Amino acid sequence: MRIRAATALLLTSALLLGAAAAACSAFGGTDANPTPGGDGGAEAASGGCSGKVCDCDGDPANGAETDVTQNDPNNCGACGRVCAADPVLKVATCIAGVCNAAPILDQLPFASVVVAHGDDVYFADGNPNGPAGTARHAGPPDFAPSTVSLPQSTAIVSMAVDGDDLYVVSAQEPNGRGYLNRMPRTGDCGGGCSTTLDGTAGSGTPPLRVAISANTVYWVRAPSGNDVGQLMAQPKADAGPAIVLDSRAGYNQPSFQLPSLVVSGGFVYAAHEVYMPEVSSDGVAALPLVGCPMTKAMCVTDREFSRTAGLAADKDTLYYVELGDAGPVSIGRVKDSELMGAAFVVRPGLGAVIAVDDRDFYWVESAAAGAAVQWSILRSGKDGKCPTYAPCPQTVARVTCADGNDPTCGIAAIAPGATQIFFARGGGKGGVFRVPR
């Protein structure tokens, strides 16, 4: 996907920009001096794999015996990583250690909103200027999609999910309509059990993005006209009214569907729109990031230390794609509002889409293939090592855009599940797909 906005990363707390201790990166060397193409050092041999050869039979006498970068659909990129069969051809395919992606639902050219809980995936066609969106759910064993009914007919632009509930933001630009709904995660109740937490049917500050922590729902209210946008918080248990964490003239993201609201390590990080004519002659939006403690504390002391695009977060670390003048150039990390040393990932062809789970970090790269462009999802361990799969970093999925100039084609979202990795592809062959984790 083409980057359609330039961004800057700001945190609303004092930043102690001390360098983190050097550690093995995903590409050899250290975070302070990452080197593309490495394997994270000798430690990568522990846990079953050494280079591209893994111990798949569990026999210590013969050590690592299986090259998982071959075409074995039962050991594709890792021992026991079984590729899903194509729903039409009924054949599983592995090519050089990369499983062919199995479609969950295609014909979604604006597919860009995907979240997962376990192996249950929720997704939508996320075109904010298009027709009314529909939320869908799919899960094991066959991942057949079903419709999740909503009380309003507006396009879905953001979702979050936990063990109990699904949170959905639907918005329709430019008329200012937007809603944040909560409903039980399991089962379709025809919209009758949906609770509208916030919303507006006209001008004002409609919800635009949602994120959740263990006990709290956070959302961004986007400004309409001269209104001031807001960063909101409310206990999940409805123990009290929503509070305003921050108010700004921005808090908007109309240009693309990258996540702009994440929660990590006691902070909620939110992007908001500002006008930066020095970045783009046509007034493309920039999205600084605001970090607020998860309390009703004033968000102050903005300090810019990076320009950023996509965001992802685990329980204690924020990951962000850093932009150069021509697009993404590296991926950095923030912990407790502190920048963690130098870049974590430095690779040619980086995209703006990233994701993280309990073990691995995922990112997107593109490469020209004649007139086409090939997009790949790669991963490494969060410590930069790959002990149980190969090579390191590992390509887990690929898609090819026949028209390299199509700005809608590419990897639009990644949602790691328990045993599956879900992703959205935009463009004419767009949809939601899965590969084994």
Tab-separated table of C-alpha atoms in Angstrom:
chain	number	residue	atom	x	y	z
A	1	MET	CA	0.000	0.000	0.000
A	2	ARG	CA	1.330	3.442	-0.759
A	3	ILE	CA	1.951	5.770	2.149
A	4	ARG	CA	-0.571	8.564	1.782
A	5	ALA	CA	0.361	10.606	4.818
A	6	ALA	CA	3.546	11.771	6.481
A	7	THR	CA	3.649	11.508	10.247
A	8	ALA	CA	5.530	12.610	13.328
A	9	LEU	CA	5.804	10.768	16.626
A	10	LEU	CA	5.261	12.882	19.737
A	11	LEU	CA	4.756	11.777	23.318
A	12	THR	CA	2.947	13.833	25.915
A	13	SER	CA	5.251	13.040	28.778
A	14	ALA	CA	8.857	13.896	29.486
A	15	LEU	CA	11.069	11.648	27.347
A	16	LEU	CA	14.368	10.363	28.623
A	17	LEU	CA	16.003	9.471	25.337
A	18	GLY	CA	18.799	7.372	26.756
A	19	ALA	CA	20.072	4.584	24.534
A	20	ALA	CA	18.890	1.129	25.475
A	21	ALA	CA	21.405	-1.607	26.067
A	22	ALA	CA	22.619	-3.163	22.842
A	23	ALA	CA	20.946	-6.461	21.980
A	24	CYS	CA	20.922	-8.826	19.059
A	25	SER	CA	18.586	-7.447	16.383
A	26	ALA	CA	16.548	-9.371	13.866
A	27	PHE	CA	19.365	-8.945	11.360
A	28	GLY	CA	22.581	-9.592	13.275
A	29	GLY	CA	24.618	-6.895	15.027
A	30	THR	CA	22.796	-4.831	17.631
A	31	ASP	CA	19.855	-2.475	17.844
A	32	ALA	CA	22.367	0.336	17.715
A	33	ASN	CA	23.824	-0.954	14.460
A	34	PRO	CA	21.411	-3.356	12.753
A	35	THR	CA	22.751	-5.259	9.779
A	36	PRO	CA	20.274	-6.644	7.218
A	37	GLY	CA	20.510	-10.337	6.481
A	38	GLY	CA	21.853	-11.701	9.771
A	39	ASP	CA	20.325	-14.386	11.937
A	40	GLY	CA	20.576	-12.861	15.399
A	41	GLY	CA	23.733	-14.734	16.349
A	42	ALA	CA	24.504	-18.262	17.430
A	43	GLU	CA	21.602	-18.309	19.876
A	44	ALA	CA	19.246	-18.685	16.886
A	45	ALA	CA	20.354	-22.338	16.715
A	46	SER	CA	18.694	-23.147	20.045
A	47	GLY	CA	15.101	-24.350	20.250
A	48	GLY	CA	15.059	-26.540	17.149
A	49	CYS	CA	16.555	-24.648	14.173
A	50	SER	CA	20.017	-23.795	12.968
A	51	GLY	CA	19.932	-21.646	9.874
A	52	LYS	CA	17.334	-23.203	7.576
A	53	VAL	CA	17.583	-26.725	9.068
A	54	CYS	CA	15.366	-27.711	12.014
A	55	ASP	CA	15.035	-30.718	14.308
A	56	CYS	CA	11.606	-31.949	13.216
A	57	ASP	CA	11.889	-35.603	14.304
A	58	GLY	CA	12.934	-34.791	17.867
A	59	ASP	CA	15.832	-37.245	17.702
A	60	PRO	CA	18.874	-35.740	19.452
A	61	ALA	CA	21.097	-38.319	17.762
A	62	ASN	CA	20.752	-36.729	14.316
A	63	GLY	CA	20.261	-33.116	15.435
A	64	ALA	CA	18.598	-30.717	13.013
A	65	GLU	CA	17.700	-32.798	9.951
A	66	THR	CA	14.894	-31.045	8.011
A	67	ASP	CA	15.348	-28.122	5.617
A	68	VAL	CA	12.109	-26.202	6.283
A	69	THR	CA	12.731	-23.787	3.412
A	70	GLN	CA	11.795	-26.430	0.852
A	71	ASN	CA	8.299	-27.217	-0.479
A	72	ASP	CA	6.978	-29.512	2.254
A	73	PRO	CA	3.417	-28.331	3.143
A	74	ASN	CA	3.667	-30.188	6.477
A	75	ASN	CA	6.901	-28.494	7.555
A	76	CYS	CA	6.691	-25.178	5.737
A	77	GLY	CA	9.128	-22.739	7.301
A	78	ALA	CA	8.944	-24.549	10.655
A	79	CYS	CA	8.515	-28.065	11.996
A	80	GLY	CA	4.853	-29.019	11.905
A	81	ARG	CA	3.759	-25.797	10.210
A	82	VAL	CA	0.996	-27.226	8.017
A	83	CYS	CA	-0.284	-25.152	5.112
A	84	ALA	CA	-4.056	-24.860	4.641
A	85	ALA	CA	-5.557	-26.454	1.549
A	86	ASP	CA	-6.859	-24.227	-1.212
A	87	PRO	CA	-10.684	-24.217	-0.884
A	88	VAL	CA	-11.124	-24.860	-4.626
A	89	LEU	CA	-8.193	-27.091	-5.550
A	90	LYS	CA	-8.197	-28.863	-2.154
A	91	VAL	CA	-4.403	-28.914	-2.220
A	92	ALA	CA	-1.995	-27.332	0.269
A	93	THR	CA	0.966	-25.546	-1.287
A	94	CYS	CA	4.343	-24.598	0.190
A	95	ILE	CA	6.880	-22.777	-1.966
A	96	ALA	CA	10.384	-22.296	-0.543
A	97	GLY	CA	9.103	-22.360	3.019
A	98	VAL	CA	6.156	-19.992	2.424
A	99	CYS	CA	2.578	-21.291	2.624
A	100	ASN	CA	0.072	-20.245	0.011
A	101	ALA	CA	-2.481	-18.050	1.806
A	102	ALA	CA	-5.985	-19.468	2.232
A	103	PRO	CA	-8.813	-16.985	1.543
A	104	ILE	CA	-11.435	-16.398	4.216
A	105	LEU	CA	-13.373	-13.916	2.099
A	106	ASP	CA	-12.255	-12.229	-1.104
A	107	GLN	CA	-13.813	-9.488	-3.221
A	108	LEU	CA	-13.113	-6.903	-0.508
A	109	PRO	CA	-11.054	-4.259	-2.354
A	110	PHE	CA	-10.842	-1.977	0.689
A	111	ALA	CA	-10.199	-4.725	3.248
A	112	SER	CA	-8.115	-3.056	5.934
A	113	VAL	CA	-9.763	-3.608	9.335
A	114	VAL	CA	-8.793	-6.960	10.888
A	115	VAL	CA	-8.562	-7.988	14.571
A	116	ALA	CA	-8.211	-11.406	16.172
A	117	HIS	CA	-8.832	-13.088	19.512
A	118	GLY	CA	-7.370	-16.559	19.596
A	119	ASP	CA	-8.239	-17.972	16.189
A	120	ASP	CA	-11.449	-15.971	15.883
A	121	VAL	CA	-10.975	-13.172	13.365
A	122	TYR	CA	-13.193	-10.126	12.850
A	123	PHE	CA	-12.885	-7.973	9.759
A	124	ALA	CA	-14.562	-5.422	7.522
A	125	ASP	CA	-14.282	-3.561	4.262
A	126	GLY	CA	-12.860	-0.345	5.677
A	127	ASN	CA	-13.642	2.264	3.012
A	128	PRO	CA	-14.706	5.373	5.008
A	129	ASN	CA	-16.070	7.058	1.893
A	130	GLY	CA	-17.804	4.019	0.471
A	131	PRO	CA	-21.072	2.212	1.120
A	132	ALA	CA	-22.162	0.922	4.493
A	133	GLY	CA	-19.675	-1.556	5.880
A	134	THR	CA	-20.407	-4.967	7.335
A	135	ALA	CA	-18.518	-6.580	10.197
A	136	ARG	CA	-17.781	-10.270	9.763
A	137	HIS	CA	-16.508	-13.098	11.939
A	138	ALA	CA	-14.726	-16.323	11.031
A	139	GLY	CA	-13.215	-19.041	13.166
A	140	PRO	CA	-12.181	-22.685	13.337
A	141	PRO	CA	-12.550	-25.261	12.082
A	142	ASP	CA	-13.521	-24.105	8.586
A	143	PHE	CA	-13.220	-20.283	8.960
A	144	ALA	CA	-16.495	-19.738	7.115
A	145	PRO	CA	-17.396	-16.040	7.479
A	146	SER	CA	-20.630	-14.891	9.101
A	147	THR	CA	-22.128	-11.410	9.431
A	148	VAL	CA	-22.099	-9.419	12.659
A	149	SER	CA	-25.146	-7.156	12.746
A	150	LEU	CA	-24.755	-3.498	13.719
A	151	PRO	CA	-27.485	-0.993	14.645
A	152	GLN	CA	-26.139	1.670	12.238
A	153	SER	CA	-25.375	1.545	8.517
A	154	THR	CA	-22.026	3.283	8.251
A	155	ALA	CA	-18.668	2.054	6.995
A	156	ILE	CA	-16.464	0.322	9.586
A	157	VAL	CA	-13.107	1.985	10.185
A	158	SER	CA	-11.810	0.462	13.443
A	159	MET	CA	-12.347	-2.591	15.662
A	160	ALA	CA	-10.983	-4.042	18.892
A	161	VAL	CA	-11.747	-7.355	20.574
A	162	ASP	CA	-11.181	-9.046	23.921
A	163	GLY	CA	-12.378	-12.292	25.484
A	164	ASP	CA	-15.915	-10.986	25.983
A	165	ASP	CA	-16.763	-8.222	23.550
A	166	LEU	CA	-16.238	-6.782	20.095
A	167	TYR	CA	-15.888	-3.006	19.781
A	168	VAL	CA	-16.694	-1.487	16.387
A	169	VAL	CA	-16.310	2.086	15.147
A	170	SER	CA	-18.319	2.945	12.060
A	171	ALA	CA	-18.004	6.322	10.391
A	172	GLN	CA	-19.156	7.986	7.203
A	173	GLU	CA	-17.244	10.933	5.794
A	174	PRO	CA	-17.780	13.714	5.028
A	175	ASN	CA	-21.173	13.999	6.728
A	176	GLY	CA	-19.799	13.568	10.251
A	177	ARG	CA	-21.706	10.443	11.269
A	178	GLY	CA	-19.888	8.004	13.508
A	179	TYR	CA	-20.595	5.440	16.227
A	180	LEU	CA	-18.766	3.270	18.744
A	181	ASN	CA	-20.662	0.048	19.486
A	182	ARG	CA	-19.968	-2.829	21.853
A	183	MET	CA	-21.478	-6.285	21.461
A	184	PRO	CA	-20.790	-9.824	22.697
A	185	ARG	CA	-17.883	-11.421	20.851
A	186	THR	CA	-19.548	-14.799	20.368
A	187	GLY	CA	-22.793	-15.221	18.498
A	188	ASP	CA	-24.825	-12.812	16.392
A	189	CYS	CA	-27.703	-11.213	18.233
A	190	GLY	CA	-29.072	-9.310	15.234
A	191	GLY	CA	-27.902	-5.992	16.600
A	192	GLY	CA	-30.304	-6.282	19.534
A	193	CYS	CA	-27.554	-6.748	22.126
A	194	SER	CA	-25.320	-3.962	20.808
A	195	THR	CA	-24.602	-1.004	23.095
A	196	THR	CA	-23.726	2.363	21.569
A	197	LEU	CA	-21.012	3.867	23.757
A	198	ASP	CA	-20.653	7.056	21.740
A	199	GLY	CA	-21.899	8.468	18.465
A	200	THR	CA	-23.355	11.279	16.447
A	201	ALA	CA	-25.683	11.324	13.455
A	202	GLY	CA	-24.508	14.686	12.176
A	203	SER	CA	-21.945	17.389	12.846
A	204	GLY	CA	-19.804	17.211	15.952
A	205	THR	CA	-17.010	14.877	17.017
A	206	PRO	CA	-17.864	11.324	15.923
A	207	PRO	CA	-15.745	8.357	17.092
A	208	LEU	CA	-13.057	7.288	14.628
A	209	ARG	CA	-10.661	4.823	16.350
A	210	VAL	CA	-10.929	2.436	19.307
A	211	ALA	CA	-8.434	0.550	21.493
A	212	ILE	CA	-8.837	-1.406	24.720
A	213	SER	CA	-6.839	-2.371	27.779
A	214	ALA	CA	-7.800	-4.948	30.388
A	215	ASN	CA	-10.311	-2.648	32.075
A	216	THR	CA	-10.765	0.415	29.881
A	217	VAL	CA	-12.077	1.397	26.445
A	218	TYR	CA	-10.282	4.249	24.663
A	219	TRP	CA	-11.456	6.024	21.568
A	220	VAL	CA	-10.744	9.073	19.475
A	221	ARG	CA	-13.412	11.588	18.611
A	222	ALA	CA	-12.614	13.195	15.278
A	223	PRO	CA	-13.315	16.897	14.775
A	224	SER	CA	-15.856	18.144	12.278
A	225	GLY	CA	-15.453	21.672	10.978
A	226	ASN	CA	-14.067	23.844	13.754
A	227	ASP	CA	-14.725	21.311	16.504
A	228	VAL	CA	-11.934	20.113	18.794
A	229	GLY	CA	-11.129	16.401	18.701
A	230	GLN	CA	-10.865	14.373	21.870
A	231	LEU	CA	-9.178	11.293	23.297
A	232	MET	CA	-11.751	9.499	25.465
A	233	ALA	CA	-11.660	6.752	28.109
A	234	GLN	CA	-14.370	4.766	29.872
A	235	PRO	CA	-14.256	1.728	32.199
A	236	LYS	CA	-15.387	-1.451	30.484
A	237	ALA	CA	-17.611	-2.242	33.446
A	238	ASP	CA	-19.585	0.980	32.882
A	239	ALA	CA	-18.561	1.994	36.381
A	240	GLY	CA	-18.474	5.644	35.445
A	241	PRO	CA	-18.942	8.139	32.637
A	242	ALA	CA	-16.469	8.631	29.817
A	243	ILE	CA	-13.670	11.061	30.588
A	244	VAL	CA	-11.638	13.268	28.275
A	245	LEU	CA	-7.907	12.498	28.421
A	246	ASP	CA	-6.935	15.060	25.838
A	247	SER	CA	-8.468	17.685	23.523
A	248	ARG	CA	-6.854	18.923	20.323
A	249	ALA	CA	-7.800	20.515	17.047
A	250	GLY	CA	-6.804	17.330	15.216
A	251	TYR	CA	-7.422	13.706	16.088
A	252	ASN	CA	-8.374	12.582	12.634
A	253	GLN	CA	-7.116	10.045	10.116
A	254	PRO	CA	-9.049	10.217	6.859
A	255	SER	CA	-6.249	9.267	4.495
A	256	PHE	CA	-5.626	5.606	5.274
A	257	GLN	CA	-6.549	2.831	7.671
A	258	LEU	CA	-3.343	2.288	9.621
A	259	PRO	CA	-3.857	1.859	13.371
A	260	SER	CA	-3.609	5.228	15.113
A	261	LEU	CA	-4.679	4.310	18.658
A	262	VAL	CA	-2.852	1.678	20.736
A	263	VAL	CA	-2.380	0.873	24.420
A	264	SER	CA	0.914	-0.234	25.957
A	265	GLY	CA	2.714	-0.181	29.294
A	266	GLY	CA	0.395	2.161	31.160
A	267	PHE	CA	0.057	4.603	28.258
A	268	VAL	CA	-2.501	5.098	25.529
A	269	TYR	CA	-0.960	6.451	22.334
A	270	ALA	CA	-3.147	8.322	19.856
A	271	ALA	CA	-2.421	9.979	16.520
A	272	HIS	CA	-3.962	13.280	15.544
A	273	GLU	CA	-4.002	15.238	12.333
A	274	VAL	CA	-2.102	18.449	11.713
A	275	TYR	CA	-1.474	20.357	8.518
A	276	MET	CA	2.137	20.212	7.327
A	277	PRO	CA	2.553	21.955	3.952
A	278	GLU	CA	6.328	21.476	4.171
A	279	VAL	CA	5.789	17.712	3.918
A	280	SER	CA	3.359	17.676	1.017
A	281	SER	CA	2.441	20.357	-1.482
A	282	ASP	CA	-1.134	19.119	-1.596
A	283	GLY	CA	-1.643	19.388	2.161
A	284	VAL	CA	-1.455	15.713	3.081
A	285	ALA	CA	-2.264	15.101	6.741
A	286	ALA	CA	0.457	14.400	9.279
A	287	LEU	CA	-0.268	12.284	12.321
A	288	PRO	CA	1.752	13.100	15.436
A	289	LEU	CA	1.409	10.634	18.269
A	290	VAL	CA	0.186	11.692	21.697
A	291	GLY	CA	0.918	9.549	24.764
A	292	CYS	CA	-1.242	9.888	27.853
A	293	PRO	CA	-1.092	8.005	31.149
A	294	MET	CA	-4.148	5.787	31.589
A	295	THR	CA	-5.629	8.238	34.084
A	296	LYS	CA	-7.370	11.587	33.883
A	297	ALA	CA	-4.068	13.422	33.712
A	298	MET	CA	-3.291	16.330	31.434
A	299	CYS	CA	-1.266	15.338	28.385
A	300	VAL	CA	1.519	17.902	28.248
A	301	THR	CA	5.135	18.384	27.195
A	302	ASP	CA	4.889	17.335	23.562
A	303	ARG	CA	8.296	16.364	22.250
A	304	GLU	CA	8.918	15.294	18.691
A	305	PHE	CA	11.574	12.651	18.136
A	306	SER	CA	10.461	10.842	14.984
A	307	ARG	CA	8.159	10.812	11.985
A	308	THR	CA	6.053	7.699	12.005
A	309	ALA	CA	3.388	5.768	10.119
A	310	GLY	CA	2.007	2.424	11.344
A	311	LEU	CA	1.773	1.514	15.042
A	312	ALA	CA	1.575	-1.746	16.998
A	313	ALA	CA	1.844	-2.507	20.700
A	314	ASP	CA	2.167	-5.354	23.167
A	315	LYS	CA	1.748	-5.134	26.936
A	316	ASP	CA	4.842	-3.016	27.511
A	317	THR	CA	6.265	-1.828	24.170
A	318	LEU	CA	5.074	0.453	21.368
A	319	TYR	CA	6.421	-0.297	17.872
A	320	TYR	CA	6.330	2.322	15.129
A	321	VAL	CA	7.354	2.622	11.494
A	322	GLU	CA	9.673	5.560	10.985
A	323	LEU	CA	9.360	7.573	7.791
A	324	GLY	CA	12.098	9.061	5.676
A	325	ASP	CA	11.604	11.502	2.827
A	326	ALA	CA	10.688	8.686	0.411
A	327	GLY	CA	8.695	6.444	2.769
A	328	PRO	CA	9.321	3.979	5.624
A	329	VAL	CA	12.991	3.407	6.460
A	330	SER	CA	13.057	1.652	9.844
A	331	ILE	CA	11.031	0.389	12.800
A	332	GLY	CA	11.614	1.741	16.284
A	333	ARG	CA	10.368	0.985	19.783
A	334	VAL	CA	9.092	2.971	22.746
A	335	LYS	CA	8.766	1.615	26.287
A	336	ASP	CA	7.102	3.582	29.098
A	337	SER	CA	7.266	6.621	26.776
A	338	GLU	CA	11.040	6.239	26.344
A	339	LEU	CA	12.663	5.692	22.956
A	340	MET	CA	14.498	2.357	23.080
A	341	GLY	CA	17.830	3.149	21.482
A	342	ALA	CA	18.294	2.964	17.711
A	343	ALA	CA	16.203	1.183	15.102
A	344	PHE	CA	14.957	-2.357	15.731
A	345	VAL	CA	14.463	-3.147	12.021
A	346	VAL	CA	16.230	-1.533	9.057
A	347	ARG	CA	15.255	-3.065	5.725
A	348	PRO	CA	14.807	-1.910	2.119
A	349	GLY	CA	11.215	-1.807	0.891
A	350	LEU	CA	9.607	-1.455	4.316
A	351	GLY	CA	5.854	-0.894	4.389
A	352	ALA	CA	3.790	0.905	7.010
A	353	VAL	CA	1.897	-2.144	8.343
A	354	ILE	CA	3.227	-3.868	11.474
A	355	ALA	CA	1.865	-6.205	14.173
A	356	VAL	CA	3.051	-7.963	17.313
A	357	ASP	CA	1.927	-10.932	19.401
A	358	ASP	CA	3.216	-12.648	22.538
A	359	ARG	CA	6.283	-14.022	20.738
A	360	ASP	CA	6.881	-12.429	17.352
A	361	PHE	CA	7.030	-9.108	15.565
A	362	TYR	CA	5.616	-8.787	12.025
A	363	TRP	CA	6.250	-6.255	9.291
A	364	VAL	CA	5.673	-5.751	5.559
A	365	GLU	CA	8.144	-5.322	2.703
A	366	SER	CA	7.710	-4.740	-1.029
A	367	ALA	CA	9.930	-5.434	-4.015
A	368	ALA	CA	9.499	-4.726	-7.716
A	369	ALA	CA	8.952	-7.736	-9.972
A	370	GLY	CA	8.919	-6.254	-13.459
A	371	ALA	CA	5.732	-4.212	-13.785
A	372	ALA	CA	4.340	-5.945	-10.707
A	373	VAL	CA	5.083	-5.461	-7.017
A	374	GLN	CA	5.460	-8.346	-4.579
A	375	TRP	CA	4.443	-7.697	-0.973
A	376	SER	CA	5.663	-9.961	1.828
A	377	ILE	CA	4.870	-10.355	5.516
A	378	LEU	CA	7.998	-11.115	7.531
A	379	ARG	CA	8.568	-11.912	11.193
A	380	SER	CA	11.234	-12.434	13.807
A	381	GLY	CA	11.116	-12.957	17.536
A	382	LYS	CA	10.719	-9.777	19.571
A	383	ASP	CA	14.270	-10.369	20.772
A	384	GLY	CA	15.433	-10.424	17.143
A	385	LYS	CA	15.991	-14.191	17.104
A	386	CYS	CA	14.160	-17.046	15.379
A	387	PRO	CA	14.756	-20.287	17.315
A	388	THR	CA	11.849	-22.352	15.950
A	389	TYR	CA	11.458	-21.271	12.333
A	390	ALA	CA	13.683	-20.430	9.384
A	391	PRO	CA	15.182	-18.426	7.836
A	392	CYS	CA	15.485	-15.379	10.086
A	393	PRO	CA	13.665	-13.131	9.405
A	394	GLN	CA	11.035	-15.481	8.008
A	395	THR	CA	8.606	-14.709	5.186
A	396	VAL	CA	5.186	-15.977	6.282
A	397	ALA	CA	3.037	-14.774	3.360
A	398	ARG	CA	3.355	-13.162	-0.074
A	399	VAL	CA	0.961	-11.418	-2.459
A	400	THR	CA	1.652	-10.043	-5.918
A	401	CYS	CA	0.086	-6.879	-7.299
A	402	ALA	CA	0.110	-7.176	-11.083
A	403	ASP	CA	-0.160	-3.400	-11.468
A	404	GLY	CA	2.732	-1.931	-9.539
A	405	ASN	CA	1.147	1.518	-9.772
A	406	ASP	CA	-2.110	0.522	-8.069
A	407	PRO	CA	-2.092	2.424	-4.725
A	408	THR	CA	-4.866	0.242	-3.266
A	409	CYS	CA	-3.060	-3.075	-3.721
A	410	GLY	CA	-0.842	-4.534	-1.004
A	411	ILE	CA	-0.886	-5.758	2.600
A	412	ALA	CA	-3.283	-3.520	4.521
A	413	ALA	CA	-3.406	-5.169	7.975
A	414	ILE	CA	-1.947	-8.070	9.985
A	415	ALA	CA	-3.680	-9.749	12.945
A	416	PRO	CA	-1.780	-12.658	14.558
A	417	GLY	CA	-4.014	-15.321	16.113
A	418	ALA	CA	-3.331	-18.371	18.277
A	419	THR	CA	-2.420	-20.750	15.426
A	420	GLN	CA	-3.134	-18.551	12.380
A	421	ILE	CA	-1.838	-15.266	11.012
A	422	PHE	CA	-4.641	-13.239	9.425
A	423	PHE	CA	-4.070	-10.422	6.978
A	424	ALA	CA	-5.967	-8.100	4.690
A	425	ARG	CA	-5.042	-7.475	1.089
A	426	GLY	CA	-6.393	-4.445	-0.733
A	427	GLY	CA	-7.028	-3.939	-4.432
A	428	GLY	CA	-8.952	-5.838	-7.080
A	429	LYS	CA	-8.065	-9.219	-5.553
A	430	GLY	CA	-8.501	-7.861	-2.051
A	431	GLY	CA	-9.864	-9.782	0.882
A	432	VAL	CA	-8.933	-11.408	4.169
A	433	PHE	CA	-6.596	-14.412	4.205
A	434	ARG	CA	-4.836	-16.712	6.648
A	435	VAL	CA	-1.599	-18.672	6.915
A	436	PRO	CA	-0.481	-20.929	9.770
A	437	ARG	CA	1.443	-19.248	12.519
